[in-house]
Coordinates of C-alpha atoms and ligand atoms in Angstrom, one line a residue:
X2 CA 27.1 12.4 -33.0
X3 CA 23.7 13.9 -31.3
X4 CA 21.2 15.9 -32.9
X5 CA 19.9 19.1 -31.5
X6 CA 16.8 20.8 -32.5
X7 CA 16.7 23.5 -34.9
X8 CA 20.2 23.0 -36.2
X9 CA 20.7 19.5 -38.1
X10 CA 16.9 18.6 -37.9
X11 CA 14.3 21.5 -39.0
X12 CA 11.7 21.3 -37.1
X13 CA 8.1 23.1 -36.8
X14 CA 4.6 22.7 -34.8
X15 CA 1.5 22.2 -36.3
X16 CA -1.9 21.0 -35.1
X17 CA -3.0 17.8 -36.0
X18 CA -7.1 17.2 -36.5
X19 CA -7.0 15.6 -32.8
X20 CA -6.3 18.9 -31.0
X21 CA -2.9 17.3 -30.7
X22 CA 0.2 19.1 -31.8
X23 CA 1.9 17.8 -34.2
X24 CA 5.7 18.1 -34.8
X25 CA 7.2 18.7 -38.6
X26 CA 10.6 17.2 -39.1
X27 CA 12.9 16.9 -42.0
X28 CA 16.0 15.3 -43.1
X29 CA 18.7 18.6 -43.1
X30 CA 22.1 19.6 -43.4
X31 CA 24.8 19.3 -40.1
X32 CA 27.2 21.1 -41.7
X33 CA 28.2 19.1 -44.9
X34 CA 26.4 16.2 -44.0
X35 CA 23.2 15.1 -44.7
X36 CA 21.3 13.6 -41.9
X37 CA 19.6 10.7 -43.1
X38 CA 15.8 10.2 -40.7
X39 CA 15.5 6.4 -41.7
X40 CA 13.6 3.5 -39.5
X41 CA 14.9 0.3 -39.4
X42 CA 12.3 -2.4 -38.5
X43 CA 13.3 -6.0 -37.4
X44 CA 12.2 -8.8 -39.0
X45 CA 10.8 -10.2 -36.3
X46 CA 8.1 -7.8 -36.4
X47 CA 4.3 -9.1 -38.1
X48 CA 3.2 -6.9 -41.2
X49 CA 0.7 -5.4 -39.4
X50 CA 2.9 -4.2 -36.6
X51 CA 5.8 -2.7 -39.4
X52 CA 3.0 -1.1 -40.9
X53 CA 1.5 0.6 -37.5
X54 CA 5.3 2.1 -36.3
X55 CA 5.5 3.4 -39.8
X56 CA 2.3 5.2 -39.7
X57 CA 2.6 6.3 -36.4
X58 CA 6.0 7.5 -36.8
X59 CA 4.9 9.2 -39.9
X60 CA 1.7 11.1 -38.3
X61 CA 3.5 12.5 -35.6
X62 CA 7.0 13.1 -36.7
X63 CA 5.8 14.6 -40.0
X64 CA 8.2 12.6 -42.0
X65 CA 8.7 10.0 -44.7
X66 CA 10.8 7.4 -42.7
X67 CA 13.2 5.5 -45.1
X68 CA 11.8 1.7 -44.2
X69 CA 14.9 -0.4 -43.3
X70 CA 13.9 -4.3 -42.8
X71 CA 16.8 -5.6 -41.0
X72 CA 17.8 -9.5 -40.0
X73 CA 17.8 -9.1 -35.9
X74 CA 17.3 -11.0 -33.4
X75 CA 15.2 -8.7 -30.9
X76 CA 11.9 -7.3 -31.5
X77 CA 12.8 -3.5 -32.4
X78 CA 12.1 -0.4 -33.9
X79 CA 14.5 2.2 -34.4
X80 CA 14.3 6.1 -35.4
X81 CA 17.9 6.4 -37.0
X82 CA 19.2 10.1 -36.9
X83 CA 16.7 11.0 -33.4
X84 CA 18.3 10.4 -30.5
X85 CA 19.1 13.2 -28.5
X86 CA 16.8 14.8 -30.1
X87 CA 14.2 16.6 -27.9
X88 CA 11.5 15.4 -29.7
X89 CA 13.0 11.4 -29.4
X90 CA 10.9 10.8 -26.0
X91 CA 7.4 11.8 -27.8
X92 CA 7.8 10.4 -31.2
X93 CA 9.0 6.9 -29.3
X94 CA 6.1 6.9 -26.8
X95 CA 3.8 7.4 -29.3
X96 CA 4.7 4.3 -31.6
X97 CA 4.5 2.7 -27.8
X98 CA 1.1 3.8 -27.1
X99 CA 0.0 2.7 -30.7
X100 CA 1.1 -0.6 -30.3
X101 CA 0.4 -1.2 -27.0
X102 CA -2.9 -0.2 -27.8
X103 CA -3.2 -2.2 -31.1
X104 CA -2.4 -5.3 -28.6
X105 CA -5.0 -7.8 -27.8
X106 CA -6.4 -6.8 -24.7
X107 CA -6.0 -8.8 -21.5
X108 CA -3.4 -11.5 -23.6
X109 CA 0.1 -11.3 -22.8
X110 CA 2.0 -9.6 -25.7
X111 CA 5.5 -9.9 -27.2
X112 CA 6.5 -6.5 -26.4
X113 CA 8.4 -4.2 -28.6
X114 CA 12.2 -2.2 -28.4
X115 CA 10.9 0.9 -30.0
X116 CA 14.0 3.3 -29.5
X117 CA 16.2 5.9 -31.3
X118 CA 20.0 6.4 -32.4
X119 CA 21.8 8.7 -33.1
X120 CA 24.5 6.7 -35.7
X121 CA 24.3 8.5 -39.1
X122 CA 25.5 6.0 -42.1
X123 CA 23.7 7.9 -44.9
X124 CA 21.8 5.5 -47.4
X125 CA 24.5 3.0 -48.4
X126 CA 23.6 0.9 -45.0
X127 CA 24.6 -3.1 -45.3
X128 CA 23.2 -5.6 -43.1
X129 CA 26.1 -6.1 -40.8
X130 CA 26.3 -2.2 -40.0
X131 CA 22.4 -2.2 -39.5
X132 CA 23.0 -4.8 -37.0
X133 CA 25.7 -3.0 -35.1
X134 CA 23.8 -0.2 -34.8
X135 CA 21.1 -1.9 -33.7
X136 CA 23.2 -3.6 -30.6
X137 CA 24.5 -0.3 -29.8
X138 CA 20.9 1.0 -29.6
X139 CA 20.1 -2.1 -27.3
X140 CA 22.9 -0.8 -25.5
X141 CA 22.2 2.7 -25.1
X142 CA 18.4 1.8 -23.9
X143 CA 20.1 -0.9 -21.6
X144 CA 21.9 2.0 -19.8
X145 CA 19.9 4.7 -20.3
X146 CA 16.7 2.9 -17.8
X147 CA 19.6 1.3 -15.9
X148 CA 18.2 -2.1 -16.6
X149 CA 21.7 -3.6 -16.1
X150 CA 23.7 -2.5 -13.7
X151 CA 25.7 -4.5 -11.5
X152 CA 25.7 -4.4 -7.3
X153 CA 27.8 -2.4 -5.7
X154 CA 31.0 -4.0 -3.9
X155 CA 33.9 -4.5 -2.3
X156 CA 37.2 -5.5 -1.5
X157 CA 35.9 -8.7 1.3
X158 CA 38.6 -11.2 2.8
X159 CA 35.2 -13.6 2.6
X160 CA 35.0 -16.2 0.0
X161 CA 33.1 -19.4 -1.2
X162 CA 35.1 -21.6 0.5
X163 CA 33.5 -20.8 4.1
X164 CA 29.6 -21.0 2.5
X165 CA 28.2 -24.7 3.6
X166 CA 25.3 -26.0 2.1
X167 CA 22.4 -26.8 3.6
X168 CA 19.9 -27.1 1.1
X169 CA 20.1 -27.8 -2.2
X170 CA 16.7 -28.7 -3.7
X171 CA 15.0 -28.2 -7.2
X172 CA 10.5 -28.3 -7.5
X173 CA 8.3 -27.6 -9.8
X174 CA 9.5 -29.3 -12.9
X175 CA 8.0 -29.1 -16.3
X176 CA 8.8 -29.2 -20.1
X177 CA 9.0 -26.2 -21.6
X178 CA 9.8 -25.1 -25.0
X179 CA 12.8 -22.7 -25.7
X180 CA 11.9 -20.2 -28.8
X181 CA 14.6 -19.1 -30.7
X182 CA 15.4 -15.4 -30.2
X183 CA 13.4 -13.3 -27.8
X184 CA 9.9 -14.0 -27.0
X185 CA 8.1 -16.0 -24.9
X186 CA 8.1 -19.0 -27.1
X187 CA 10.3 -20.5 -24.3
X188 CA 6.7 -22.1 -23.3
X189 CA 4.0 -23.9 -24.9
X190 CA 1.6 -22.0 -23.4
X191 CA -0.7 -24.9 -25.9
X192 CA -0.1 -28.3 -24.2
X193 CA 2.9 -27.7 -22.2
X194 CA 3.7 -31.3 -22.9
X195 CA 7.0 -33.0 -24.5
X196 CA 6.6 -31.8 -28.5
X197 CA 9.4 -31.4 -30.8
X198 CA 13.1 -31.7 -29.9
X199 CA 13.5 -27.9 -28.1
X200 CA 11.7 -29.5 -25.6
X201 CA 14.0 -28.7 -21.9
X202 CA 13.0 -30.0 -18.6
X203 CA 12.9 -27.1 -16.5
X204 CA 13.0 -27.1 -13.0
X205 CA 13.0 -24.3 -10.0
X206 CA 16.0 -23.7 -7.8
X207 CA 17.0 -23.5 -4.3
X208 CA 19.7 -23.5 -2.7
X209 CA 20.2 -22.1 1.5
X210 CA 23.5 -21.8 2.9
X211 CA 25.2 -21.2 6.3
X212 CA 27.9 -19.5 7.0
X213 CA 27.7 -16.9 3.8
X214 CA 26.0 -14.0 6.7
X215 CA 29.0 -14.5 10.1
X216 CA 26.9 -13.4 13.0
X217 CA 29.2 -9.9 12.7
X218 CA 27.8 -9.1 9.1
X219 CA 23.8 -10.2 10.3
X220 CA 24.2 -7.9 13.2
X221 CA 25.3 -4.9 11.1
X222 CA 22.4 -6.2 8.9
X223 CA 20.0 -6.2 11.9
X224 CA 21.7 -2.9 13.3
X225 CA 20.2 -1.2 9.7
X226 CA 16.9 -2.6 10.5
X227 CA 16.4 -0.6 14.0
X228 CA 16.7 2.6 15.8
X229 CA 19.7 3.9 17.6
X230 CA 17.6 4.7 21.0
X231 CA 18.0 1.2 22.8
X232 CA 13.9 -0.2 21.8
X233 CA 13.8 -3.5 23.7
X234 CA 14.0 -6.2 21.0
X235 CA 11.3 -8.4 22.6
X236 CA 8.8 -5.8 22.1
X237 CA 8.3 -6.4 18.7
X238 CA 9.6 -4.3 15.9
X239 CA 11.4 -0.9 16.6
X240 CA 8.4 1.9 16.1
X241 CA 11.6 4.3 15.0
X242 CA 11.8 2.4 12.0
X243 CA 9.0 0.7 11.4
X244 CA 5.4 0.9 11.4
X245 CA 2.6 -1.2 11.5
X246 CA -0.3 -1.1 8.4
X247 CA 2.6 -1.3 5.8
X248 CA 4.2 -4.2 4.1
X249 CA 7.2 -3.8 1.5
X250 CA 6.5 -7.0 -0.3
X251 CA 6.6 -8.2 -3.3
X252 CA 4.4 -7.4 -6.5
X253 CA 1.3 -10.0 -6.0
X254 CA 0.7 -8.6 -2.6
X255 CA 1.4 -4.4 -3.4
X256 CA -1.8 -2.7 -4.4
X257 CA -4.0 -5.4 -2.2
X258 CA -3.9 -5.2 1.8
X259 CA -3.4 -8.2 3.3
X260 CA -3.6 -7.8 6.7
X261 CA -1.8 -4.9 8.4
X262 CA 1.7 -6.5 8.9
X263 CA 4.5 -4.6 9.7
X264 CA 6.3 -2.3 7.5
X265 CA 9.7 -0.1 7.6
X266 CA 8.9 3.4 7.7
X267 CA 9.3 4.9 4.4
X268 CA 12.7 7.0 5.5
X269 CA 13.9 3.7 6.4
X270 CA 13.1 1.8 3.2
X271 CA 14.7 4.5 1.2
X272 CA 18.4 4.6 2.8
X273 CA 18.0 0.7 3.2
X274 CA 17.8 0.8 -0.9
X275 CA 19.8 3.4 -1.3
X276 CA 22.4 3.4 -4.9
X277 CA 24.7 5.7 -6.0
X278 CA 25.0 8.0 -7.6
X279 CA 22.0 9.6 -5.4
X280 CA 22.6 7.9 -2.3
X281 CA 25.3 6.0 -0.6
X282 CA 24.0 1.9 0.1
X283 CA 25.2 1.0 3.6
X284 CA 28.3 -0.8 4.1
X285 CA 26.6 -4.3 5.8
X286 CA 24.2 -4.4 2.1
X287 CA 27.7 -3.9 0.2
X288 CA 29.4 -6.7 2.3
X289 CA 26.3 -8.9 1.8
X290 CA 25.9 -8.5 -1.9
X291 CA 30.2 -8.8 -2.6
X292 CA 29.4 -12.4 -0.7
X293 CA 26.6 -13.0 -3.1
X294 CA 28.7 -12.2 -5.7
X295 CA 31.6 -14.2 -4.8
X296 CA 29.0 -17.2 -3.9
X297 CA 27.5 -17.1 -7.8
X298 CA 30.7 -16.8 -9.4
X299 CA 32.0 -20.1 -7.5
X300 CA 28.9 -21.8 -8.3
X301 CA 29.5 -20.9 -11.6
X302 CA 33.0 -21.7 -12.2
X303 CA 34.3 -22.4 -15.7
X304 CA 30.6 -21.4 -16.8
X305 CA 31.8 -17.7 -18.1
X306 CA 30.3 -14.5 -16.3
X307 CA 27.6 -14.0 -14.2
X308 CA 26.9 -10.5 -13.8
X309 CA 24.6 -9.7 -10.6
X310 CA 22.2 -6.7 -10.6
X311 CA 19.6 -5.8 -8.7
X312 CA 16.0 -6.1 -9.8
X313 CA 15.2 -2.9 -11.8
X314 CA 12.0 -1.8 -11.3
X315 CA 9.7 -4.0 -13.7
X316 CA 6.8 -3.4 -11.4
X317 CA 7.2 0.2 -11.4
X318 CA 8.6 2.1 -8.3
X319 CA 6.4 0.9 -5.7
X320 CA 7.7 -2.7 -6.2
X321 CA 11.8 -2.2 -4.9
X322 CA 14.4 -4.8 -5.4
X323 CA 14.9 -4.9 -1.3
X324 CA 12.0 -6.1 1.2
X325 CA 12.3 -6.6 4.4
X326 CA 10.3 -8.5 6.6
X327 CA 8.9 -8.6 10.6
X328 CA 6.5 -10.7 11.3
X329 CA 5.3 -11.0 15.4
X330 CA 3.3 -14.2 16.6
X331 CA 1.1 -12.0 18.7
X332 CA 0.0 -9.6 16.1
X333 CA -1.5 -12.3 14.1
X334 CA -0.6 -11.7 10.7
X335 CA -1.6 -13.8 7.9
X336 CA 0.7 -14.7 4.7
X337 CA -0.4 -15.6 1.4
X338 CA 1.5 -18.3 -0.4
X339 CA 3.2 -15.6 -3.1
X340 CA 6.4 -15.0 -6.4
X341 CA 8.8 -12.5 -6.0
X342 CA 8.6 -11.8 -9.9
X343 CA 8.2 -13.7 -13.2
X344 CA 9.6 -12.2 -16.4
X345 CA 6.9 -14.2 -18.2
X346 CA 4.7 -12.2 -16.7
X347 CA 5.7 -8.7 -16.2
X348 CA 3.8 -5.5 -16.8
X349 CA 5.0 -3.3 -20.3
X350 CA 7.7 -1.4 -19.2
X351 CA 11.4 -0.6 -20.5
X352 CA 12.5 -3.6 -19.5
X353 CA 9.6 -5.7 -21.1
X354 CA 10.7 -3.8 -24.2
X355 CA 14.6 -4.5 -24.3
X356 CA 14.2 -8.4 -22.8
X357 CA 10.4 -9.1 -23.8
X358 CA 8.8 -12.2 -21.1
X359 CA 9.5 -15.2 -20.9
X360 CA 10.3 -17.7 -18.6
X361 CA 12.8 -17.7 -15.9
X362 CA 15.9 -20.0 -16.6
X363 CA 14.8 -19.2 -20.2
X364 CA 18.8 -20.3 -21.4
X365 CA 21.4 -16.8 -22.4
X366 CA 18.3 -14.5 -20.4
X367 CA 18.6 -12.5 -17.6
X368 CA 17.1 -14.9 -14.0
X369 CA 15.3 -13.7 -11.7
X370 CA 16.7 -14.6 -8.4
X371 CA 15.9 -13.5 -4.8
X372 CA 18.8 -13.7 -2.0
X373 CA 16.9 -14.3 1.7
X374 CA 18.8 -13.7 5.1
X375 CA 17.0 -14.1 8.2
X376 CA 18.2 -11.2 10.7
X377 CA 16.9 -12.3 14.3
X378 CA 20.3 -12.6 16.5
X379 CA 18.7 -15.3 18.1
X380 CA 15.5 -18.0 16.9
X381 CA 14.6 -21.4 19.1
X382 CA 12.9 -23.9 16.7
X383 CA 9.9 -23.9 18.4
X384 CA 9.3 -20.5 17.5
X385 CA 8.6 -21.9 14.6
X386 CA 7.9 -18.7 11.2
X387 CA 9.6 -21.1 8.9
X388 CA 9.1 -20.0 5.0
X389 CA 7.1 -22.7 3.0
X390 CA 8.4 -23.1 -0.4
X391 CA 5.8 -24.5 -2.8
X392 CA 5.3 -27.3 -5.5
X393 CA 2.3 -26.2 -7.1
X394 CA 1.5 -29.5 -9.4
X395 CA 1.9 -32.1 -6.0
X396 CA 1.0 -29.5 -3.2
X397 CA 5.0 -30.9 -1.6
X398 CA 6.0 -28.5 0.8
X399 CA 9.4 -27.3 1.8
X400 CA 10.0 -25.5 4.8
X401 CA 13.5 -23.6 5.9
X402 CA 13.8 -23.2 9.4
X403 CA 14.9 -19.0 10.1
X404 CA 18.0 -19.7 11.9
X405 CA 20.1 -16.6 11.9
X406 CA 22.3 -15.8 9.3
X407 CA 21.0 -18.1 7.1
X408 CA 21.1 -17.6 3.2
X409 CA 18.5 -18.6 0.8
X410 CA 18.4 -18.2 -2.6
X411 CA 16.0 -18.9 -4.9
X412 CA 14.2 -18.6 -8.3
X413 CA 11.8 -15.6 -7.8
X414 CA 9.3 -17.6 -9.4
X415 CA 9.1 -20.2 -7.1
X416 CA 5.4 -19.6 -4.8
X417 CA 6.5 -18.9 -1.1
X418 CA 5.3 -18.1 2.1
X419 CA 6.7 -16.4 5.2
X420 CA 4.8 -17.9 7.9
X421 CA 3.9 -16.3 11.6
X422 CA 5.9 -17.2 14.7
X423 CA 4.4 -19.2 17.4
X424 CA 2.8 -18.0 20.6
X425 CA 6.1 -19.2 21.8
X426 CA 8.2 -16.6 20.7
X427 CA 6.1 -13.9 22.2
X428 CA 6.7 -10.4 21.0
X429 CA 10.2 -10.7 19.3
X430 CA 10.0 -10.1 15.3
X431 CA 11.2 -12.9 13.1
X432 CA 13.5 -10.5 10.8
X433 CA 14.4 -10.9 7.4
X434 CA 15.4 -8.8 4.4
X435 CA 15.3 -9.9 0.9
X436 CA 17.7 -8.5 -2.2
X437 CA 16.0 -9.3 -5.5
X438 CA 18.6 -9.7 -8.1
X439 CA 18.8 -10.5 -11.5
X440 CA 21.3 -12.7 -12.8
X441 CA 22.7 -12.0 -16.7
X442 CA 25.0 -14.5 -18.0
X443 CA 25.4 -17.0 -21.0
X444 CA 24.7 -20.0 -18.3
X445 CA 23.4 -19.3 -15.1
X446 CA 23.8 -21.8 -11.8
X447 CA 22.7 -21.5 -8.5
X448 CA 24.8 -24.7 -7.2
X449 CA 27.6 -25.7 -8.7
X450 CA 27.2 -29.6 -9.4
X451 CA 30.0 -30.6 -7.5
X452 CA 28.1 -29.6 -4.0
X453 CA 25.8 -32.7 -4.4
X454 CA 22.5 -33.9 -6.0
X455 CA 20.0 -31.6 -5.5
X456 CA 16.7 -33.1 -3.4
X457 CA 13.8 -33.2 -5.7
X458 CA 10.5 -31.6 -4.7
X459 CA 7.5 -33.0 -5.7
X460 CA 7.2 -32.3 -9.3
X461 CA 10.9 -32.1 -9.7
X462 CA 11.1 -35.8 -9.1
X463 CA 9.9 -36.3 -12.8
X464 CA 6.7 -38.5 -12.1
X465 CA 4.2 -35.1 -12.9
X466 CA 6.3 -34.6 -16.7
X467 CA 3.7 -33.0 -19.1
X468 CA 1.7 -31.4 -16.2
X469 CA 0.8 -27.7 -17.2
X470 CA 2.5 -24.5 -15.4
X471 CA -0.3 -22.2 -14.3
Ligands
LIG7 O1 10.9 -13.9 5.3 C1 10.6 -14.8 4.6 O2 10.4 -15.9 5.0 C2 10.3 -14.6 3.2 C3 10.1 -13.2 2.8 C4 9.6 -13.0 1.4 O3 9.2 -13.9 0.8 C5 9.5 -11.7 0.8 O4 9.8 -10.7 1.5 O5 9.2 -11.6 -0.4
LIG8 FE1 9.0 -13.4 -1.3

């Protein structure tokens, strides 16, 4: 059932003493039924922070909310008997605002679901049906910010079976402690050493295949990369599509210019990413991510589902879950050891609300996982612009050549670098495009076991247990 003003909810405008106006509701009548305005606050939520959406809630929705405390797992707030409503997107922000506000400044906080339904169940509410509505509220928010919402695909004769292996290598190990529900107790951010038995050994993953990306499939990757006017490919990036002074990295590098490397043109960039329902994606991205998705679900066999979505945008819309990359050896760009993304560290935003932070491979939460294909048709090794893939605690480096075609995925919270061509390779761009995914799924795997011990980075190795994660 949905709400529309002025019929089940009565609603006026007043002024409140701020200059702000205020908005009057009250419980009413939808035709013999009473609509019941109650708020049902998890228990997972401090005093203080019960006691702020309440307030809040009250001052600008001009009602007594009915205080529901219920058993649940996430960190939530809902407005029963609003959604739909036109007034649901003010009165929600506003609790927002007021905690987010209320927040320590500068510390990381657990973030809060604060959201609206629209279920109606009257007073007589038991747990169990509080907690169903409360997943179907999750659900509705989940769909609403399309915050999971699986690549596109197709029909592809490809499969697993052709993928080899060429890589398959874990750095940057740590304990870490797993909290129980949703915030970022999954670290202890205190010591970081072994304390307690939810103590897990966590490690980084990375795995880079051949063979996923045929040399038909990185040449219609390529082909979406430059212009249709025949630009001579050893004279650096096509200027139809790209441009130089721009970058489409990732989030540690937008805002700050480093350098003046070279960027796709903004028309580019936006039918590269293009989704339905606005825009069509192209047909080589499709191909690419049905492989992906065909490559995690072997590595996962027998593991249960992985669904595979792109990265929303938890870094706001400048940030987009595709880059692509050219760097030239005579334009002398510089690169920056950098993540893709962290969900321990993400800015407030309707994702932080639904999943809070916390740290990748965090077990049952969504993982943040970036897919790498270098695009040049053709790459000598001494040409060098291989990317460097960091183990913070020992300073171990590993490097993967750019041979074309080849697939890397990784944890986006492993530090990386793309690094310049040589002199050697003249003007010719060392291509690559990177999809940044999330992975949801009860178990998540980037190799399967049975494709070999992975090599052990630095850290990884064990010898650096206990050492701290910046
Ligand atoms: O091209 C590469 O080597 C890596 C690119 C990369 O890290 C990025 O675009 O985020
Ligand atoms: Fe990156």
């Amino acid at each position: 059932m949905r709400l529309h003003s002025g019929r089940q909810l009565h609603v006026s405008t007043g002024r409140r003493r701020t200059g702000i106006t205020a908005v009057v509701l009250r419980a009413g009548r939808c035709g013999n039924t009473w609509i019941w305005t109650a708020l049902f606050i998890s228990g997972r939520l401090n005093a203080r922070e019960r006691s702020l959406i309440a307030n809040v809630a009250r001052e600008v929705s001009g009602i007594e909310w009915q205080l529901r405390e219920v058993p649940y797992k996430k960190r939530m707030a809902v407005l029963q008997g609003l959604a739909g409503h036109e007034l649901e997107g003010w009165i929600t922000e506003s609790v927002i605002e007021a905690l987010e506000a209320d927040g320590t400044t500068g510390e990381i906080t657990d973030p809060v679901l604060v959201t609206a339904s629209h279920a109606n169940y009257g007073h007589s509410v038991d747990d169990v049906t509080m907690i169903t509505m409360l997943d179907e509220a999750v659900d509705l928010h989940i769909r609403n910010h399309g915050l999971k919402r699986p690549v596109e695909t197709h029909e592809t004769p490809w499969h697993a079976g052709l993928a080899s292996v060429v890589v398959n290598a874990e750095l940057d190990g740590l304990y870490v402690s797993d909290g129980i529900g949703d915030v970022s107790e999954c670290v202890d951010r205190s010591t970081g050493a072994e304390q307690g038995a939810s103590q897990r050994w966590d490690t980084s993953a990375l795995v880079a295949f051949d063979s996923v990306v045929d040399d038909e499939l990185r040449a219609a990757l390529l082909k979406l990369l430059v212009g249709n006017r025949g630009w001579d490919p050893e004279e650096g990036p096509d200027i139809e599509k790209w441009e130089r002074g721009t970058f489409s990295d990732t989030a540690m590098q937008s805002g700050r210019k480093r350098g003046a490397g070279w960027g796709l043109r903004k028309r580019a960039l936006i039918e590269l990413c293009g989704e339905p329902p606005r825009r069509q994606t192209p047909r080589a991205i499709v191909e690419l991510q049905s492989r992906l998705c065909k490559l995690i679900a072997d590595a996962n066999a027998g593991k249960g589902e992985v669904i595979v979505c792109r990265m929303p945008p938890v870094y706001g819309d400048d940030v987009l879950p595709l880059a692509v990359n050219a760097p030239v050896a005579e334009d002398g760009d510089m690169y920056s050891w950098h993540i893709d993304a962290d969900p321990y560290a993400l800015p407030s935003s309707s994702w932080t609300d639904c999943f809070g932070r916390y740290l990748n491979r965090c077990p049952g939460r969504p993982r943040f996982v970036s897919a790498l294909v270098y695009l040049s048709p053709k790459w000598h090794e001494d040409w060098g612009g291989p990317t460097r893939f960091l183990d913070p605690p020992s300073g171990e480096v590993l490097s993967i050549y750019p041979k074309p075609g080849r697939l890397v995925l990784m944890d986006q919270d492993i530090s990386h670098s793309v690094t310049a061509p040589r002199k050697a390779a003249g003007r010719r761009p060392r291509y690559s495009l990177v999809l940044k995914l999330v992975l949801h799924g009860a178990v998540i795997r980037l190799a399967d076991p049975s494709w070999g011990e992975p090599e052990m980075i630095g850290s990884a190795r064990g010898q650096l247990r206990g050492s701290k994660r910046q």
